[in-house]
């Protein structure tokens, strides 16, 4: 009989005042007792609606049963059989819209803490340092993967398991894509990403860093160097700006630049050379996870005040609930229903303030969300000595412009079907490069499906 | 790891250094006008440098730099046989060199190291090339023989008159234009103020002038947007849309301001250096 308490066992967190001054992980994870108690809340539904909410089809009731029975390693094995990055997903998936959003317990109370339990199993596995990974028998076929973010790593790992000889090409000096340059240490410790990548290498995946596909090598070069299929998982790396006056002033950054300086280039650690400006009042424009990450980093870098500016309301914030809750607890201010119209100069080319206009929500737009409309005459200014623009990213044009026969949308996204097949035979694509900026787990789903399609394609050849 | 195969000083003042790096993947495709990003070690910054030369058969790429910031000072301390951690490229668009009959290439200081391969590429593509290489004084002149061998006419200028023609590159360029030479392209590579003034010289004559920009950037692939520059009122990313742009359309004052943004941090970093590379 399941434990019928209506609420989740809360995950312990570090103190918000103390943590806003450091980069240590915020959510601390379940203890054995917490995990057993939370696992006991699962009804073990026969039809498992939660699984329909999981893009990679984790066998959720099965792994939770193993945790309930005190076998976290067995739980890990079940998760890992369909999800190659469990310690990552347990931390960054928007579970409320996925598995937990479908959980029956959520109808009258809180859903089972599936994400927290996944993280528990993955962390116990890491701590036990059990590694039974052995490279699969090689089948003699080569596949090249472009990009080492969530979609590329998942595609590579899935193919390596099937016996393919997989090489991943990464433009940066470190593998991991958005997991290392974008998501901050306090949300996803880089040690964990590194261990997940080491696990993929143990499966036989090779990773070549400093290789910019479209420049260092073209997709055609990958084929002529022996790859029989290519997967493009190059993400959506090109930052969007608003196109308002003052965006090139000193102190205006894309969230990509700000986060890369901190997360990949470790500007927060004194032993690293990366410079970053200290600012007193940082305004962050946008309401997604990237905006929350940038705002929380800004606080940790010592800003007195950090304000998120978002043109819709609290209900419409696209960020994960947990991130919004953490940001608020850490003292981030939210100026909702307003939009920047101009960034003001202090007279020396440096930002001094952001001019904004208040917004109200009108009729639903194409996305189904109510369209924000400016309220005439409601302009006001917000003092700021730095502005971070986190309004989204689009795919990088480097591959599109150097690969013939690859169809793309007007927004620069690669056109691919559900299985990842592009307009060019042998070239597959998935993740943000196809969808535009989305989530880690959707990119992983695309990588996994493309691996299956590549296998089918190469078997047919 | 990328091994430093050769190192030499290019002038008497020993403030410009040439290094030949073992980087076969970069050497395979690189062209004049493109750049690389290097990182010395795990703690280092990613720093862009324009490619000065390459040898596809040997798999090597030549870089030329002046030790000015913390990272280039550390690199200057390294010797042939040692290795740096990262060397990624080629990045940016190559120079447009085909289809010109007569061009002037203007290099300023260490910028001559970048102007030289571009001038050479113009010559190889069939253009008559006048090169104006400007330096502050005689002791910092670099690559004189190489430039002379690659171009039709070489004019060296020094600010103090200690070598070649006394004065700035802009004076010499104006004199050549006024002597009746019809250039169908001018290329200027050097410090931003010099490029700005070259553009001011050519604008009244309506000669299209290309400049090579080297703004602050992190990734070099279009990801950070740190290298944005206003060209004809539109924001462009120097790393992917450039590094070469029509100089008459560049917002020079904004570019010069953006490039000095981290000057204080840079000075603090250099102060922390105790001389030499951190990790052997």
XYZ file of C-alpha atoms in Angstrom:
741
model
C 0.000 0.000 0.000
C 1.387 3.374 -1.010
C 2.049 6.111 1.504
C -0.860 8.495 0.881
C 0.652 11.705 2.296
C -0.284 14.459 -0.180
C 3.032 16.284 -0.367
C 6.507 15.416 -1.615
C 9.347 14.903 0.795
C 11.093 18.263 0.309
C 14.641 18.143 -0.962
C 17.077 19.809 1.440
C 18.587 23.037 0.106
C 21.441 25.244 1.192
C 20.545 28.441 3.029
C 19.510 31.096 0.484
C 21.417 33.953 2.133
C 24.658 32.006 2.413
C 24.411 30.327 -0.982
C 23.857 33.589 -2.850
C 27.552 34.207 -2.151
C 28.952 30.944 -3.501
C 28.656 28.521 -6.420
C 27.994 25.343 -4.436
C 25.091 23.153 -5.476
C 21.805 24.497 -4.094
C 19.628 21.369 -3.993
C 21.307 18.765 -1.832
C 19.523 15.568 -2.826
C 17.614 12.964 -0.826
C 19.042 10.846 1.954
C 18.331 7.083 1.923
C 15.405 7.624 4.299
C 13.972 10.519 2.243
C 14.241 8.495 -0.957
C 12.608 5.416 0.555
C 9.760 7.543 1.945
C 9.229 9.386 -1.354
C 9.393 6.136 -3.341
C 6.666 4.767 -1.088
C 4.300 7.460 -2.406
C 4.341 5.885 -5.897
C 1.134 4.009 -6.704
C 3.013 1.796 -9.192
C 0.235 2.397 -11.739
C -0.077 -0.405 -14.263
C -0.469 1.993 -17.189
C 2.346 4.278 -15.893
C 1.126 7.688 -17.188
C 4.401 9.221 -15.945
C 6.318 7.321 -18.640
C 4.255 8.982 -21.354
C 5.560 12.308 -20.039
C 9.202 11.245 -20.330
C 10.785 12.076 -23.689
C 13.297 9.235 -23.342
C 10.819 6.715 -21.890
C 12.460 5.984 -18.537
C 10.770 2.957 -16.866
C 9.713 5.111 -13.953
C 7.574 2.793 -11.761
C 10.215 0.054 -12.149
C 13.101 2.191 -10.937
C 11.050 3.675 -8.108
C 10.160 0.140 -6.954
C 13.877 -0.681 -6.748
C 14.512 2.426 -4.628
C 11.627 1.428 -2.351
C 13.251 -1.989 -2.017
C 16.589 -0.431 -1.093
C 18.367 -1.180 -4.396
C 19.490 2.183 -5.786
C 22.039 0.554 -8.093
C 19.314 -1.573 -9.699
C 17.230 1.592 -10.031
C 20.171 3.277 -11.749
C 20.552 0.408 -14.202
C 16.874 0.698 -15.159
C 17.145 4.462 -15.707
C 20.440 4.221 -17.556
C 19.070 1.643 -20.000
C 16.979 4.379 -21.628
C 18.596 7.606 -20.351
C 22.320 8.067 -20.823
C 22.613 11.114 -18.532
C 20.557 10.386 -15.387
C 22.529 12.589 -12.972
C 22.005 15.520 -15.358
C 18.299 14.911 -16.004
C 17.557 14.409 -12.310
C 18.787 17.997 -11.853
C 17.738 20.021 -14.879
C 14.609 18.419 -16.414
C 11.399 20.449 -16.119
C 9.683 17.492 -14.447
C 6.566 19.512 -13.686
C 5.768 19.586 -17.405
C 6.838 15.997 -18.030
C 6.779 12.839 -15.890
C 5.554 14.572 -12.736
C 2.987 16.505 -14.743
C 1.323 13.190 -15.641
C 1.606 11.557 -12.196
C -1.756 10.438 -10.781
C -0.710 11.619 -7.313
C -0.600 15.136 -8.717
C -4.370 15.229 -9.125
C -5.021 15.462 -5.379
C -1.787 16.821 -4.016
C 1.793 16.818 -5.194
C 3.099 14.305 -7.704
C 5.779 11.800 -6.735
C 9.224 13.457 -6.732
C 10.392 11.481 -9.764
C 13.206 13.876 -10.621
C 14.542 13.829 -7.084
C 14.428 10.026 -7.054
C 16.202 9.812 -10.398
C 18.901 12.090 -9.036
C 19.143 9.951 -5.883
C 19.746 6.759 -7.894
C 22.293 8.486 -10.149
C 24.166 10.054 -7.229
C 24.334 6.776 -5.297
C 25.719 5.129 -8.412
C 28.366 7.841 -8.781
C 29.364 7.605 -5.147
C 29.655 3.815 -5.294
C 31.970 4.264 -8.297
C 30.659 1.039 -9.722
C 31.333 0.972 -13.380
C 30.378 -2.075 -15.292
C 30.510 -0.254 -18.601
C 32.341 -2.234 -21.210
C 32.671 -1.068 -24.795
C 30.298 -2.914 -27.102
C 31.554 -5.221 -29.823
C 32.446 -2.891 -32.708
C 30.473 -3.318 -35.904
C 33.080 -1.548 -38.053
C 30.909 1.408 -39.079
C 31.875 5.022 -38.414
C 29.515 7.822 -37.443
C 30.456 11.463 -36.783
C 28.535 13.556 -34.264
C 28.702 17.349 -34.391
C 28.399 18.957 -30.971
C 28.856 17.469 -27.513
C 25.758 18.857 -25.838
C 22.832 16.748 -24.651
C 21.644 15.646 -28.119
C 25.118 14.842 -29.446
C 26.186 12.948 -26.331
C 22.969 10.928 -26.263
C 23.179 10.116 -29.957
C 26.854 9.160 -29.602
C 26.278 7.001 -26.539
C 23.286 5.230 -28.093
C 25.254 4.463 -31.259
C 28.325 3.311 -29.323
C 26.120 0.864 -27.435
C 25.027 -0.576 -30.772
C 28.667 -1.047 -31.725
C 29.280 1.988 -33.927
C 32.631 3.712 -33.969
C 31.561 7.229 -32.935
C 33.586 10.441 -32.938
C 32.107 13.589 -31.421
C 33.410 16.980 -32.614
C 33.226 19.892 -30.170
C 34.026 23.525 -31.061
C 34.970 24.506 -27.505
C 37.945 23.188 -25.557
C 35.691 21.169 -23.288
C 32.903 18.686 -24.055
C 29.371 19.121 -22.712
C 27.866 21.988 -24.701
C 25.253 23.930 -22.759
C 25.803 21.608 -19.780
C 29.249 23.182 -19.282
C 29.004 26.689 -20.743
C 25.394 27.499 -19.898
C 24.022 25.761 -16.817
C 25.840 27.025 -13.699
C 27.791 24.959 -11.204
C 25.236 25.552 -8.422
C 22.536 23.869 -10.495
C 24.616 21.207 -12.232
C 28.104 20.588 -10.827
C 30.611 20.264 -13.670
C 32.180 17.240 -11.966
C 28.915 15.397 -12.671
C 28.929 16.365 -16.337
C 32.540 15.233 -16.596
C 31.738 11.880 -15.019
C 28.796 11.344 -17.377
C 31.089 12.107 -20.325
C 33.766 9.756 -18.965
C 31.041 7.107 -18.889
C 30.377 7.675 -22.590
C 34.085 7.447 -23.351
C 34.120 4.113 -21.506
C 31.427 3.013 -23.968
C 33.943 3.727 -26.728
C 32.940 7.265 -27.821
C 35.874 9.469 -28.954
C 35.682 13.218 -28.453
C 37.677 15.740 -30.499
C 37.663 19.238 -28.958
C 38.711 22.519 -30.676
C 37.022 21.282 -33.877
C 34.533 23.746 -35.347
C 32.439 21.950 -37.944
C 31.802 24.373 -40.765
C 35.294 25.852 -40.317
C 37.941 23.372 -39.110
C 36.183 20.584 -41.003
C 33.047 20.615 -43.121
C 30.301 18.020 -43.023
C 31.663 16.826 -46.379
C 35.107 16.384 -44.812
C 33.559 14.171 -42.124
C 32.159 11.903 -44.851
C 35.406 11.895 -46.826
C 37.290 11.074 -43.618
C 35.256 7.879 -43.342
C 32.011 8.650 -41.526
C 29.035 6.858 -43.091
C 26.491 9.059 -41.335
C 26.653 12.432 -39.570
C 24.482 13.655 -36.713
C 24.269 17.425 -36.250
C 23.558 18.423 -32.685
C 25.183 21.829 -32.778
C 22.517 23.507 -30.663
C 21.214 27.037 -30.794
C 24.260 29.048 -29.909
C 23.703 32.422 -31.527
C 22.449 34.966 -28.994
C 19.558 37.229 -29.922
C 19.603 40.889 -29.033
C 16.537 43.114 -28.788
C 17.471 45.641 -31.443
C 16.910 48.583 -29.097
C 19.179 51.658 -28.829
C 22.159 51.269 -26.531
C 22.645 47.516 -26.857
C 26.315 47.861 -27.780
C 27.139 50.010 -24.752
C 29.814 48.773 -22.385
C 28.213 46.578 -19.759
C 25.623 44.966 -22.030
C 26.203 41.238 -22.449
C 24.411 38.355 -24.043
C 23.516 35.742 -21.419
C 25.715 33.377 -23.431
C 28.744 35.581 -22.927
C 28.057 36.225 -19.250
C 27.385 32.568 -18.469
C 30.307 31.302 -20.563
C 32.723 33.620 -18.773
C 31.493 32.226 -15.462
C 30.707 28.573 -16.130
C 33.120 27.457 -18.819
C 35.867 30.022 -18.258
C 35.461 30.024 -14.446
C 35.648 33.776 -13.936
C 34.425 33.198 -10.360
C 37.588 31.337 -9.385
C 40.654 33.519 -8.690
C 43.097 31.058 -10.261
C 41.486 31.536 -13.684
C 42.479 34.472 -15.919
C 38.983 35.208 -17.276
C 37.973 38.787 -16.494
C 34.437 39.768 -15.532
C 33.226 43.179 -14.486
C 31.822 43.654 -11.010
C 28.541 45.503 -11.234
C 26.284 46.914 -8.529
C 22.920 46.628 -10.198
C 22.449 44.095 -12.936
C 19.299 43.953 -15.032
C 18.548 40.640 -16.738
C 16.098 40.716 -19.640
C 14.076 37.511 -20.170
C 12.113 34.955 -18.180
C 13.477 31.550 -19.111
C 15.915 29.227 -17.372
C 18.821 31.087 -18.955
C 17.597 34.370 -17.467
C 17.291 32.724 -14.021
C 20.794 31.241 -14.362
C 22.265 34.591 -15.388
C 20.489 36.436 -12.563
C 21.589 33.931 -9.929
C 25.177 34.031 -11.235
C 25.087 37.838 -11.149
C 24.053 37.715 -7.488
C 26.883 35.317 -6.725
C 29.379 37.561 -8.517
C 28.611 40.190 -5.908
C 25.931 42.443 -7.399
C 23.973 44.339 -4.745
C 20.799 44.154 -6.741
C 19.714 41.891 -9.576
C 16.440 42.526 -11.378
C 14.740 40.291 -13.902
C 12.765 42.212 -16.514
C 10.112 40.117 -18.232
C 7.373 41.275 -20.541
C 4.684 38.827 -19.400
C 3.516 37.895 -15.881
C 4.542 35.413 -13.187
C 2.266 32.698 -14.590
C 3.873 32.970 -18.001
C 7.529 32.745 -16.878
C 8.919 29.939 -19.042
C 11.592 28.940 -16.488
C 11.285 25.806 -14.338
C 9.246 26.519 -11.207
C 12.137 25.446 -8.997
C 14.492 27.970 -10.610
C 12.037 30.829 -10.093
C 11.572 29.776 -6.479
C 15.331 29.571 -5.920
C 15.920 32.935 -7.593
C 13.300 34.610 -5.388
C 14.699 33.037 -2.238
C 18.126 34.404 -3.180
C 16.752 37.931 -3.389
C 16.453 38.393 -7.156
C 13.856 41.072 -7.922
C 11.236 40.525 -10.588
C 9.924 43.430 -12.660
C 7.187 41.621 -14.547
C 4.931 42.983 -17.278
C 7.508 45.410 -18.530
C 9.902 45.553 -21.452
C 13.114 47.489 -22.114
C 12.864 50.147 -24.811
C 16.315 51.712 -24.551
C 19.594 51.279 -22.701
C 20.973 54.580 -21.452
C 24.564 55.813 -21.662
C 26.376 57.327 -18.650
C 28.144 59.706 -21.008
C 31.245 57.511 -21.304
C 29.785 54.691 -23.339
C 28.916 52.695 -20.219
C 25.394 51.585 -19.227
C 23.679 53.762 -16.610
C 20.043 52.670 -16.757
C 17.411 50.761 -18.664
C 14.365 52.578 -19.938
C 11.319 50.294 -19.787
C 7.652 50.443 -20.622
C 4.906 48.652 -18.714
C 2.992 45.947 -20.536
C -0.424 44.372 -20.258
C -1.575 41.047 -21.615
C -3.814 41.137 -24.662
C -5.224 38.435 -26.915
C -3.432 35.062 -27.199
C -0.783 35.005 -29.952
C 0.354 32.170 -32.235
C 2.094 30.447 -29.289
C -1.216 30.412 -27.389
C 0.196 32.750 -24.747
C -1.391 36.144 -24.215
C 0.482 38.743 -26.184
C 2.076 41.527 -24.137
C 1.049 44.983 -25.310
C 2.820 48.209 -24.217
C 0.854 50.632 -22.028
C 1.269 54.025 -23.646
C 2.931 56.643 -21.467
C 4.070 54.190 -18.790
C 7.807 54.527 -19.439
C 10.134 54.464 -16.456
C 13.862 53.989 -15.906
C 15.650 51.399 -13.836
C 19.221 52.132 -12.716
C 21.674 49.492 -13.897
C 25.402 49.352 -14.527
C 25.170 46.058 -16.405
C 22.469 44.505 -18.580
C 22.300 40.845 -19.541
C 20.132 39.963 -22.527
C 18.566 36.507 -22.131
C 15.779 36.588 -24.693
C 16.754 33.446 -26.562
C 19.193 31.997 -29.047
C 18.987 30.697 -32.600
C 21.074 28.040 -34.375
C 24.534 29.029 -35.530
C 24.645 29.546 -39.317
C 28.130 27.999 -39.745
C 26.936 24.505 -40.655
C 23.992 25.673 -42.734
C 26.232 27.946 -44.796
C 28.895 25.303 -45.443
C 26.799 22.179 -46.057
C 25.140 21.762 -49.430
C 21.754 20.078 -49.692
C 20.789 20.807 -46.102
C 17.371 22.405 -45.889
C 16.813 25.003 -43.146
C 13.904 27.155 -42.003
C 13.905 30.959 -42.366
C 14.959 31.100 -38.691
C 18.014 28.989 -39.503
C 16.806 25.746 -37.906
C 17.738 22.542 -39.733
C 14.677 20.821 -41.190
C 14.463 17.248 -39.864
C 11.650 14.729 -39.437
C 10.621 13.064 -36.173
C 13.460 10.529 -36.539
C 16.064 13.233 -37.235
C 16.410 12.675 -41.002
C 17.372 15.859 -42.860
C 16.993 16.709 -46.546
C 20.440 15.274 -47.174
C 20.830 11.471 -47.130
C 23.117 10.285 -44.347
C 22.853 13.569 -42.461
C 20.709 13.551 -39.326
C 20.020 16.371 -36.889
C 18.330 16.964 -33.565
C 18.112 19.116 -30.473
C 18.133 22.902 -30.492
C 19.742 22.962 -33.987
C 16.357 21.676 -35.240
C 13.849 23.023 -32.714
C 15.464 26.301 -31.690
C 16.260 26.763 -28.004
C 14.463 24.104 -25.909
C 15.330 21.768 -23.042
C 18.099 19.295 -22.309
C 15.711 16.342 -22.232
C 14.046 17.146 -25.570
C 17.504 17.353 -27.135
C 18.334 13.974 -25.598
C 15.140 12.486 -26.998
C 16.082 13.761 -30.464
C 19.617 12.350 -30.130
C 18.254 8.990 -29.126
C 15.711 8.821 -31.953
C 18.335 9.900 -34.475
C 20.655 7.123 -33.262
C 17.918 4.597 -34.035
C 17.330 6.184 -37.451
C 21.067 6.177 -38.220
C 21.239 2.503 -37.304
C 18.297 1.763 -39.585
C 19.864 3.832 -42.402
C 23.239 2.118 -42.157
C 21.727 -1.358 -41.915
C 19.720 -0.612 -45.053
C 22.874 0.383 -46.916
C 48.083 19.782 -26.949
C 49.639 21.870 -29.694
C 53.422 21.979 -29.846
C 55.405 25.131 -30.474
C 57.821 24.043 -33.200
C 59.726 27.293 -33.736
C 59.987 30.629 -32.027
C 61.814 33.756 -33.173
C 61.841 37.465 -32.476
C 60.987 39.537 -35.507
C 62.696 42.811 -34.595
C 65.573 44.321 -32.679
C 63.295 45.407 -29.867
C 62.262 41.744 -29.417
C 58.673 42.833 -28.821
C 57.127 40.918 -31.702
C 57.327 37.139 -31.678
C 56.642 34.561 -34.359
C 55.690 31.016 -33.429
C 55.105 28.040 -35.668
C 52.512 25.737 -34.132
C 51.876 22.104 -34.942
C 48.142 22.189 -35.773
C 47.372 19.932 -38.752
C 43.580 20.299 -38.557
C 43.827 24.107 -38.690
C 46.505 24.034 -41.419
C 44.314 21.781 -43.554
C 41.842 24.502 -44.527
C 42.989 27.903 -43.296
C 43.265 30.906 -45.643
C 44.630 34.445 -45.410
C 42.468 36.678 -43.258
C 41.229 33.953 -40.899
C 42.109 33.630 -37.230
C 42.575 31.054 -34.511
C 41.762 31.042 -30.789
C 44.369 29.698 -28.419
C 44.452 28.913 -24.733
C 47.720 28.274 -22.933
C 46.529 26.073 -20.107
C 43.495 25.139 -18.063
C 43.454 28.512 -16.290
C 43.989 30.616 -19.385
C 41.774 32.885 -21.407
C 40.744 32.142 -24.970
C 42.573 34.693 -27.105
C 42.103 35.281 -30.845
C 45.099 35.791 -33.165
C 44.996 36.204 -36.925
C 46.844 33.539 -38.904
C 50.134 34.927 -40.276
C 51.090 31.941 -42.435
C 50.530 28.216 -42.799
C 52.083 25.132 -44.352
C 49.497 22.519 -45.292
C 52.049 19.817 -46.068
C 53.828 20.243 -42.747
C 50.541 20.734 -40.875
C 51.747 23.951 -39.250
C 50.276 27.398 -38.618
C 52.315 30.531 -37.930
C 51.173 33.171 -35.470
C 52.773 36.535 -34.794
C 51.996 38.495 -31.661
C 53.107 41.263 -29.394
C 53.134 40.494 -25.663
C 50.679 43.109 -24.389
C 48.181 41.348 -22.118
C 48.606 38.654 -19.497
C 48.055 35.771 -21.910
C 50.325 36.983 -24.703
C 53.008 37.763 -22.090
C 52.796 34.204 -20.843
C 52.905 32.847 -24.373
C 55.992 34.977 -25.045
C 57.748 33.200 -22.181
C 57.261 29.797 -23.782
C 59.883 28.140 -25.975
C 59.992 25.820 -28.940
C 59.290 22.284 -27.794
C 56.678 23.330 -25.230
C 52.957 22.924 -25.913
C 49.828 24.973 -25.424
C 46.506 23.371 -24.515
C 44.175 24.661 -27.236
C 44.510 26.030 -30.751
C 41.163 26.133 -32.547
C 40.358 27.353 -36.032
C 40.414 28.521 -38.702
C 37.725 31.033 -37.714
C 36.118 33.920 -39.553
C 35.753 34.481 -43.259
C 38.863 34.465 -45.459
C 39.986 37.676 -47.193
C 38.428 38.420 -50.549
C 41.487 38.573 -52.855
C 40.288 37.467 -56.304
C 39.611 39.795 -59.220
C 41.596 42.933 -58.348
C 44.110 44.662 -60.596
C 45.807 47.073 -58.175
C 45.482 47.213 -54.412
C 47.116 49.029 -51.517
C 47.653 47.105 -48.300
C 48.369 49.213 -45.230
C 49.836 47.561 -42.141
C 50.428 49.214 -38.801
C 52.984 47.816 -36.335
C 52.320 44.200 -35.440
C 49.300 44.441 -37.784
C 51.843 44.057 -40.603
C 52.082 40.417 -39.571
C 48.464 40.023 -40.670
C 48.610 42.479 -43.570
C 51.559 40.555 -45.027
C 49.719 37.256 -45.785
C 46.767 39.232 -47.158
C 49.123 41.225 -49.425
C 50.779 37.976 -50.513
C 47.393 36.413 -51.301
C 46.407 39.443 -53.422
C 49.681 39.088 -55.344
C 49.171 35.376 -55.888
C 45.670 36.121 -57.171
C 47.204 38.400 -59.831
C 46.920 41.897 -58.389
C 49.659 44.516 -58.383
C 50.179 45.206 -54.681
C 51.536 48.361 -53.024
C 52.240 47.753 -49.379
C 52.657 50.514 -46.828
C 54.050 49.229 -43.558
C 54.143 51.708 -40.711
C 56.119 51.494 -37.472
C 56.886 53.835 -34.621
C 60.638 53.507 -35.100
C 63.370 51.434 -36.738
C 63.872 48.952 -33.879
C 60.365 47.557 -34.171
C 60.241 47.001 -37.933
C 59.198 43.416 -38.741
C 59.075 41.142 -41.792
C 60.749 43.614 -44.161
C 62.311 40.984 -46.435
C 59.177 38.837 -46.507
C 56.954 41.772 -47.405
C 59.375 43.041 -50.048
C 59.426 39.637 -51.715
C 55.623 39.347 -51.729
C 54.526 42.725 -53.111
C 55.170 45.009 -56.076
C 56.216 48.081 -54.086
C 56.960 48.225 -50.392
C 56.933 51.549 -48.525
C 58.121 51.492 -44.934
C 57.230 54.486 -42.811
C 58.377 55.340 -39.300
C 56.788 57.958 -37.083
C 60.181 59.290 -35.996
C 61.892 58.967 -39.361
C 64.512 56.556 -38.014
C 63.909 54.290 -40.996
C 62.240 54.550 -44.407
C 59.844 57.410 -44.979
C 59.186 59.741 -42.059
C 55.538 60.012 -41.112
C 52.366 57.990 -40.907
C 51.067 55.361 -43.311
C 48.129 57.618 -44.110
C 50.419 60.330 -45.543
C 52.103 57.815 -47.834
C 48.781 56.325 -48.923
C 47.402 59.757 -49.748
C 50.578 60.614 -51.688
C 50.254 57.439 -53.777
C 46.590 58.067 -54.515
C 47.313 61.697 -55.377
C 50.141 60.589 -57.711
C 47.412 59.145 -59.888
C 47.453 55.453 -59.008
C 43.960 53.995 -59.291
C 43.444 51.426 -56.547
C 40.400 49.216 -56.789
C 40.789 48.188 -53.167
C 42.584 49.341 -50.027
C 43.072 47.027 -47.055
C 44.096 48.368 -43.655
C 45.199 46.175 -40.776
C 46.591 47.544 -37.548
C 45.553 49.484 -34.456
C 41.934 50.677 -34.626
C 42.849 54.404 -34.718
C 45.153 53.788 -37.710
C 42.438 51.860 -39.569
C 39.988 54.645 -38.796
C 42.368 57.258 -40.289
C 43.107 55.156 -43.376
C 39.356 55.012 -43.972
C 39.171 58.781 -43.585
C 41.859 59.149 -46.286
C 40.194 56.855 -48.828
C 36.602 57.916 -48.297
C 36.757 61.153 -50.363
C 38.234 59.154 -53.254
C 35.497 56.525 -53.014
C 37.970 53.638 -52.769
C 36.424 50.676 -50.989
C 38.521 50.017 -47.892
C 38.517 46.737 -46.017
C 39.661 46.526 -42.396
C 40.375 43.489 -40.232
C 38.931 43.817 -36.742
C 40.139 42.002 -33.658
C 37.615 42.779 -30.918
C 37.233 41.032 -27.579
C 35.614 37.621 -27.991
C 35.382 34.281 -26.201
C 34.395 31.479 -28.528
C 35.012 32.882 -32.022
C 32.059 30.956 -33.456
C 29.207 33.428 -32.966
C 28.191 32.216 -29.546
C 29.029 34.980 -27.102
C 28.248 38.126 -29.066
C 31.070 39.909 -27.222
C 32.699 40.896 -30.509
C 29.697 42.780 -31.802
C 30.462 45.815 -33.860
C 28.129 48.283 -35.527
C 28.588 48.235 -39.304
C 26.324 50.482 -41.348
C 24.132 50.859 -38.261
C 23.600 47.112 -37.958
C 25.152 44.904 -35.281
C 27.519 42.308 -36.724
C 29.603 39.661 -34.984
C 33.258 40.120 -36.003
C 33.972 36.406 -35.474
C 31.471 35.034 -37.990
C 30.422 38.015 -40.114
C 34.054 39.225 -40.286
C 36.760 39.739 -39.204
C 36.985 41.882 -42.369
C 34.450 44.667 -42.907
C 33.957 47.714 -45.093
C 35.861 50.253 -43.025
C 33.764 53.175 -44.213
C 30.734 51.636 -42.497
C 32.339 50.690 -39.137
C 31.435 52.666 -36.005
C 35.053 53.225 -34.930
C 34.454 55.112 -31.712
C 32.217 52.358 -30.363
C 34.754 49.697 -31.380
C 37.650 51.518 -29.720
C 35.639 51.866 -26.487
C 34.597 48.207 -26.484
C 38.169 47.049 -26.983
C 39.401 48.905 -23.922
C 36.685 47.494 -21.659
C 38.861 45.089 -19.669
C 41.955 47.324 -19.482
C 41.911 47.516 -15.665
C 41.443 43.774 -15.238
C 44.191 43.168 -17.764
C 46.578 45.399 -15.826
C 45.722 43.606 -12.579
C 46.371 40.241 -14.197
C 49.733 41.311 -15.522
C 50.668 42.554 -12.039
C 49.889 39.130 -10.617
C 52.224 37.440 -13.043
C 55.544 36.645 -11.519
C 57.143 36.140 -14.879
C 56.759 33.030 -16.898
C 54.141 30.435 -17.504
C 52.403 28.966 -14.501
C 52.731 25.326 -15.228
C 56.008 24.773 -16.995
